[in-house]
Coordinates of C-alpha atoms in Angstrom, one line a residue:
X1 CA 35.9 -3.0 -10.6
X2 CA 38.5 -3.4 -13.4
X3 CA 40.7 -5.8 -11.4
X4 CA 37.6 -7.7 -10.4
X5 CA 36.5 -8.2 -13.9
X6 CA 40.1 -9.0 -14.9
X7 CA 40.2 -11.8 -12.4
X8 CA 36.7 -13.1 -13.8
X9 CA 37.8 -12.8 -17.3
X10 CA 38.7 -16.5 -17.4
X11 CA 35.1 -17.3 -17.5
X12 CA 35.2 -19.5 -14.5
X13 CA 33.0 -19.1 -11.2
X14 CA 35.1 -17.7 -8.5
X15 CA 34.4 -17.2 -4.8
X16 CA 34.2 -13.6 -3.7
X17 CA 37.1 -13.9 -1.3
X18 CA 39.3 -15.4 -3.9
X19 CA 38.4 -12.6 -6.3
X20 CA 39.2 -9.9 -3.7
X21 CA 42.6 -11.4 -2.9
X22 CA 43.5 -11.8 -6.7
X23 CA 42.3 -8.3 -7.4
X24 CA 44.4 -6.9 -4.4
X25 CA 47.4 -8.8 -6.0
X26 CA 46.8 -7.0 -9.4
X27 CA 46.6 -3.7 -7.6
X28 CA 49.8 -4.4 -5.6
X29 CA 48.0 -3.9 -2.2
X30 CA 50.7 -4.6 0.3
X31 CA 50.5 -7.0 3.3
X32 CA 50.3 -4.1 5.6
X33 CA 47.6 -2.3 3.7
X34 CA 45.5 -5.5 3.7
X35 CA 45.3 -5.3 7.5
X36 CA 43.5 -1.9 7.4
X37 CA 39.9 -2.0 8.5
X38 CA 36.8 0.2 8.3
X39 CA 34.9 1.2 11.5
X40 CA 32.8 -2.0 11.4
X41 CA 36.0 -4.1 11.6
X42 CA 35.9 -5.4 8.0
X43 CA 39.0 -5.4 6.1
X44 CA 39.0 -2.3 3.9
X45 CA 40.3 -4.0 0.8
X46 CA 37.7 -6.8 1.1
X47 CA 34.9 -4.3 1.7
X48 CA 35.9 -2.3 -1.5
X49 CA 36.1 -5.4 -3.6
X50 CA 32.7 -6.8 -2.3
X51 CA 31.1 -3.6 -3.1
X52 CA 32.6 -3.5 -6.6
X53 CA 31.3 -7.1 -7.2
X54 CA 27.9 -5.9 -6.0
X55 CA 27.9 -3.0 -8.5
X56 CA 29.0 -5.2 -11.3
X57 CA 26.3 -7.7 -10.6
X58 CA 23.7 -5.0 -10.4
X59 CA 24.7 -3.7 -13.8
X60 CA 24.7 -7.1 -15.4
X61 CA 28.6 -7.3 -15.9
X62 CA 28.8 -10.2 -13.5
X63 CA 26.3 -12.9 -12.5
X64 CA 26.0 -14.9 -9.2
X65 CA 25.2 -18.5 -10.0
X66 CA 25.3 -19.2 -6.2
X67 CA 25.5 -17.0 -3.3
X68 CA 29.0 -15.6 -2.7
X69 CA 30.3 -16.7 -6.1
X70 CA 30.6 -14.7 -9.3
X71 CA 31.2 -15.2 -13.1
X72 CA 31.7 -12.6 -15.8
X73 CA 28.9 -12.1 -18.4
X74 CA 29.3 -11.2 -22.1
X75 CA 28.4 -7.6 -21.2
X76 CA 31.1 -7.7 -18.6
X77 CA 33.6 -8.8 -21.1
X78 CA 32.6 -5.9 -23.4
X79 CA 32.7 -3.5 -20.5
X80 CA 36.3 -4.5 -19.5
X81 CA 37.4 -4.3 -23.2
X82 CA 35.8 -0.9 -23.6
X83 CA 37.1 0.6 -20.3
X84 CA 40.3 -1.3 -19.3
X85 CA 41.8 1.7 -17.2
X86 CA 38.7 2.5 -15.1
X87 CA 34.9 2.1 -14.9
X88 CA 32.6 4.9 -14.0
X89 CA 29.0 5.1 -12.9
X90 CA 28.1 6.2 -16.5
X91 CA 29.6 3.1 -17.9
X92 CA 27.7 0.9 -15.6
X93 CA 24.4 2.5 -16.2
X94 CA 24.6 1.5 -19.8
X95 CA 24.3 -2.1 -18.8
X96 CA 21.3 -2.0 -16.4
X97 CA 18.6 -2.5 -19.0
X98 CA 15.0 -1.3 -18.8
X99 CA 14.9 1.7 -16.5
X100 CA 11.3 0.9 -15.5
X101 CA 11.9 -2.5 -14.3
X102 CA 12.0 -2.9 -10.5
X103 CA 15.4 -4.6 -10.3
X104 CA 16.8 -1.9 -12.6
X105 CA 15.5 0.9 -10.4
X106 CA 17.4 -0.5 -7.5
X107 CA 20.5 -1.2 -9.7
X108 CA 20.5 2.6 -10.5
X109 CA 20.0 3.6 -6.9
X110 CA 22.9 1.3 -5.8
X111 CA 25.2 2.7 -8.4
X112 CA 24.6 6.3 -7.4
X113 CA 27.8 8.0 -6.4
X114 CA 30.0 5.0 -7.0
X115 CA 32.2 7.0 -9.3
X116 CA 31.9 10.3 -11.1
X117 CA 31.5 10.3 -14.9
X118 CA 34.7 12.3 -15.4
X119 CA 36.7 9.3 -14.0
X120 CA 38.7 11.8 -11.8
X121 CA 38.8 10.4 -8.3
X122 CA 39.1 13.9 -6.8
X123 CA 35.7 14.8 -8.3
X124 CA 34.1 12.2 -5.9
X125 CA 35.9 13.9 -3.0
X126 CA 34.6 17.2 -4.1
X127 CA 31.1 16.0 -4.4
X128 CA 31.2 14.5 -0.9
X129 CA 32.5 17.7 0.5
X130 CA 29.4 19.4 -0.6
X131 CA 27.4 17.3 1.8
X132 CA 27.5 17.4 5.6
X133 CA 28.4 14.3 7.5
X134 CA 24.6 13.4 8.2
X135 CA 23.7 13.7 4.5
X136 CA 26.7 11.5 3.7
X137 CA 25.4 8.9 6.1
X138 CA 21.8 9.2 4.8
X139 CA 23.1 8.7 1.2
X140 CA 25.3 5.6 2.2
X141 CA 22.2 4.2 3.8
X142 CA 20.1 4.7 0.8
X143 CA 22.7 2.9 -1.3
X144 CA 22.9 0.0 1.1
X145 CA 19.0 -0.3 1.1
X146 CA 19.0 -0.2 -2.7
X147 CA 21.5 -3.1 -2.7
X148 CA 19.4 -5.1 -0.2
X149 CA 16.2 -4.4 -2.1
X150 CA 17.7 -5.7 -5.2
X151 CA 18.8 -8.8 -3.5
X152 CA 15.3 -9.3 -1.9
X153 CA 13.5 -9.1 -5.2
X154 CA 16.0 -11.6 -6.8
X155 CA 15.5 -14.0 -3.8
X156 CA 11.7 -13.6 -3.9
X157 CA 11.7 -14.4 -7.6
X158 CA 14.0 -17.3 -7.4
X159 CA 11.9 -19.0 -4.6
X160 CA 8.9 -21.1 -5.1
X161 CA 5.3 -19.5 -5.3
X162 CA 4.3 -20.8 -1.8
X163 CA 7.2 -19.0 -0.2
X164 CA 6.4 -15.8 -2.0
X165 CA 2.8 -15.9 -1.0
X166 CA 3.7 -16.5 2.6
X167 CA 6.3 -13.7 2.5
X168 CA 3.7 -11.3 1.2
X169 CA 1.3 -12.2 4.0
X170 CA 4.0 -11.9 6.5
X171 CA 4.7 -8.3 5.3
X172 CA 1.0 -7.4 5.5
X173 CA 0.8 -8.6 9.1
X174 CA 4.0 -6.8 9.9
X175 CA 2.5 -3.6 8.7
X176 CA -0.2 -4.0 11.3
X177 CA -3.3 -4.9 9.0
X178 CA -3.9 -8.1 10.9
X179 CA -4.8 -6.1 14.0
X180 CA -4.2 -7.4 17.5
X181 CA -6.1 -10.7 17.0
X182 CA -6.3 -11.0 13.2
X183 CA -4.9 -13.8 11.2
X184 CA -3.4 -14.3 7.7
X185 CA -4.2 -17.4 5.8
X186 CA -2.7 -18.6 2.6
X187 CA -5.3 -20.3 0.2
X188 CA -4.7 -23.6 -1.5
X189 CA -2.5 -23.4 -4.6
X190 CA -5.3 -25.0 -6.8
X191 CA -8.8 -23.5 -7.1
X192 CA -8.0 -20.4 -5.2
X193 CA -10.2 -18.4 -7.4
X194 CA -7.5 -15.8 -8.0
X195 CA -7.1 -15.1 -4.3
X196 CA -3.7 -16.2 -2.8
X197 CA -4.3 -15.1 0.8
X198 CA -6.8 -13.7 3.1
X199 CA -6.1 -11.3 6.1
X200 CA -8.6 -11.1 8.7
X201 CA -8.4 -7.8 10.5
X202 CA -10.4 -8.8 13.5
X203 CA -10.9 -11.9 15.5
X204 CA -14.3 -12.7 13.9
X205 CA -13.1 -12.1 10.4
X206 CA -15.7 -9.4 9.8
X207 CA -13.2 -7.2 8.0
X208 CA -11.1 -8.9 5.4
X209 CA -8.3 -8.1 2.9
X210 CA -7.9 -10.3 -0.1
X211 CA -4.5 -10.7 -1.5
X212 CA -3.1 -11.8 -4.8
X213 CA 0.7 -12.4 -5.0
X214 CA 2.4 -13.0 -8.3
X215 CA 6.0 -13.8 -8.7
X216 CA 6.6 -12.5 -12.1
X217 CA 10.0 -11.9 -13.9
X218 CA 11.6 -8.8 -12.5
X219 CA 11.7 -7.0 -15.9
X220 CA 8.1 -7.9 -16.9
X221 CA 4.9 -5.8 -16.4
X222 CA 1.5 -6.8 -15.1
X223 CA -1.1 -5.6 -17.6
X224 CA -4.8 -4.6 -17.3
X225 CA -6.4 -8.0 -18.0
X226 CA -4.6 -9.5 -14.9
X227 CA -6.0 -6.7 -12.7
X228 CA -9.5 -7.2 -14.2
X229 CA -9.3 -10.9 -13.3
X230 CA -8.3 -10.0 -9.7
X231 CA -11.2 -7.6 -9.4
X232 CA -13.5 -10.4 -10.7
X233 CA -12.1 -12.7 -8.1
X234 CA -13.0 -10.0 -5.4
X235 CA -16.5 -9.8 -6.7
X236 CA -16.8 -13.5 -6.6
X237 CA -15.8 -13.4 -2.9
X238 CA -18.2 -10.4 -2.3
X239 CA -15.1 -8.4 -1.2
X240 CA -14.7 -4.7 -1.6
X241 CA -10.9 -4.3 -1.0
X242 CA -7.8 -6.2 -2.2
X243 CA -4.0 -5.9 -2.6
X244 CA -2.2 -7.1 -5.8
X245 CA 1.6 -7.5 -5.0
X246 CA 4.2 -8.6 -7.6
X247 CA 7.9 -8.6 -8.0
X248 CA 7.5 -6.9 -11.4
X249 CA 5.9 -3.6 -12.4
X250 CA 2.4 -2.5 -13.5
X251 CA 1.6 -1.0 -16.9
X252 CA -0.1 2.3 -17.1
X253 CA -3.3 0.5 -18.2
X254 CA -3.3 -1.7 -15.2
X255 CA -2.9 1.3 -12.8
X256 CA -5.6 3.3 -14.6
X257 CA -8.0 0.4 -14.4
X258 CA -7.4 -0.2 -10.6
X259 CA -8.1 3.6 -10.0
X260 CA -11.3 3.5 -12.0
X261 CA -13.2 0.6 -10.4
X262 CA -15.4 1.0 -7.3
X263 CA -13.6 -1.8 -5.6
X264 CA -10.5 -0.6 -3.6
X265 CA -7.5 -2.3 -5.3
X266 CA -4.0 -1.5 -4.1
X267 CA -1.1 -2.3 -6.5
X268 CA 2.3 -2.9 -5.0
X269 CA 5.2 -3.4 -7.5
X270 CA 8.6 -4.8 -6.9
X271 CA 10.1 -1.4 -6.1
X272 CA 7.6 -0.7 -3.3
X273 CA 7.5 -4.3 -2.1
X274 CA 11.1 -4.3 -1.4
X275 CA 11.1 -0.9 0.2
X276 CA 8.2 -2.1 2.5
X277 CA 10.0 -5.3 3.5
X278 CA 13.1 -3.2 4.6
X279 CA 10.9 -0.7 6.4
X280 CA 9.0 -3.3 8.4
X281 CA 11.9 -5.7 8.9
X282 CA 10.6 -8.7 6.9
X283 CA 13.3 -10.8 5.3
X284 CA 16.1 -8.5 6.6
X285 CA 17.9 -8.1 9.8
X286 CA 19.9 -5.2 11.4
X287 CA 23.6 -5.7 10.8
X288 CA 24.9 -2.6 12.5
X289 CA 23.6 0.3 14.5
X290 CA 25.2 3.7 14.2
X291 CA 25.0 6.2 17.1
X292 CA 25.3 9.8 16.2
X293 CA 26.3 12.1 19.1
X294 CA 26.4 15.8 19.7
X295 CA 27.6 17.9 22.7
X296 CA 25.2 18.0 25.6
X297 CA 24.9 21.7 26.2
X298 CA 23.1 21.1 29.6
X299 CA 26.3 19.3 30.8
X300 CA 28.3 22.6 30.5
X301 CA 25.8 24.9 32.1

């Protein structure tokens, strides 16, 4: 991460591949070493550098003005100045901001295990040795999912309201709430009465789920009055169940109010939204499938 920040320290926007090559030059990575690959076939030095850039972006030390390009932030300059010889997980965590924000939750998850706080590389190996291979795979998948989840929230927040509302309806349908013959309809942007979408759970529309999808800033919090307004919209539609989905989080007052009213209101914050999208394959695709094998005891009978 230090070489990557060093390359970015000129304040210019750089392509990820250019950063990787320049960082490798700073580390004196030989031409032969640059040919080494990981099991997926990706060049190892590029893989390491891209993960480093991802961690730095998660922590707020670098920013991505466009996809695949990075620029150092003021926090990144300070991070490099404070730790010019090595950056650990503890150092990165100091830059992630409000721990209750959805994007910060995933930033912390993605940073877990990147480097031990002691700064001693051998400690990382010792920690990994405490886990069996399956546990190491599970931990790696969790970190990958955390990185993807953070990207999903950033993309959803950057998109327009119509896209977010449709993405939310696509997720609800993917979860099976539309039934075999159900439909999901996005309401008009104006005069929607506080309802952004309606999911019919049967062909006749006898059972309906009303949805409100709000693309709030990732670090913000939805408060009680907004949930009250949603409940009012449900009553106006003579509905007894609804889902409020946001890229942000919910205040304790909002959650307490949702639990206290007779109307069934489910609150889904950014953390859960991203997790559900990954689980049900909405907005993501499978990049690689790993097959774990064991000895077939029947073969040797």
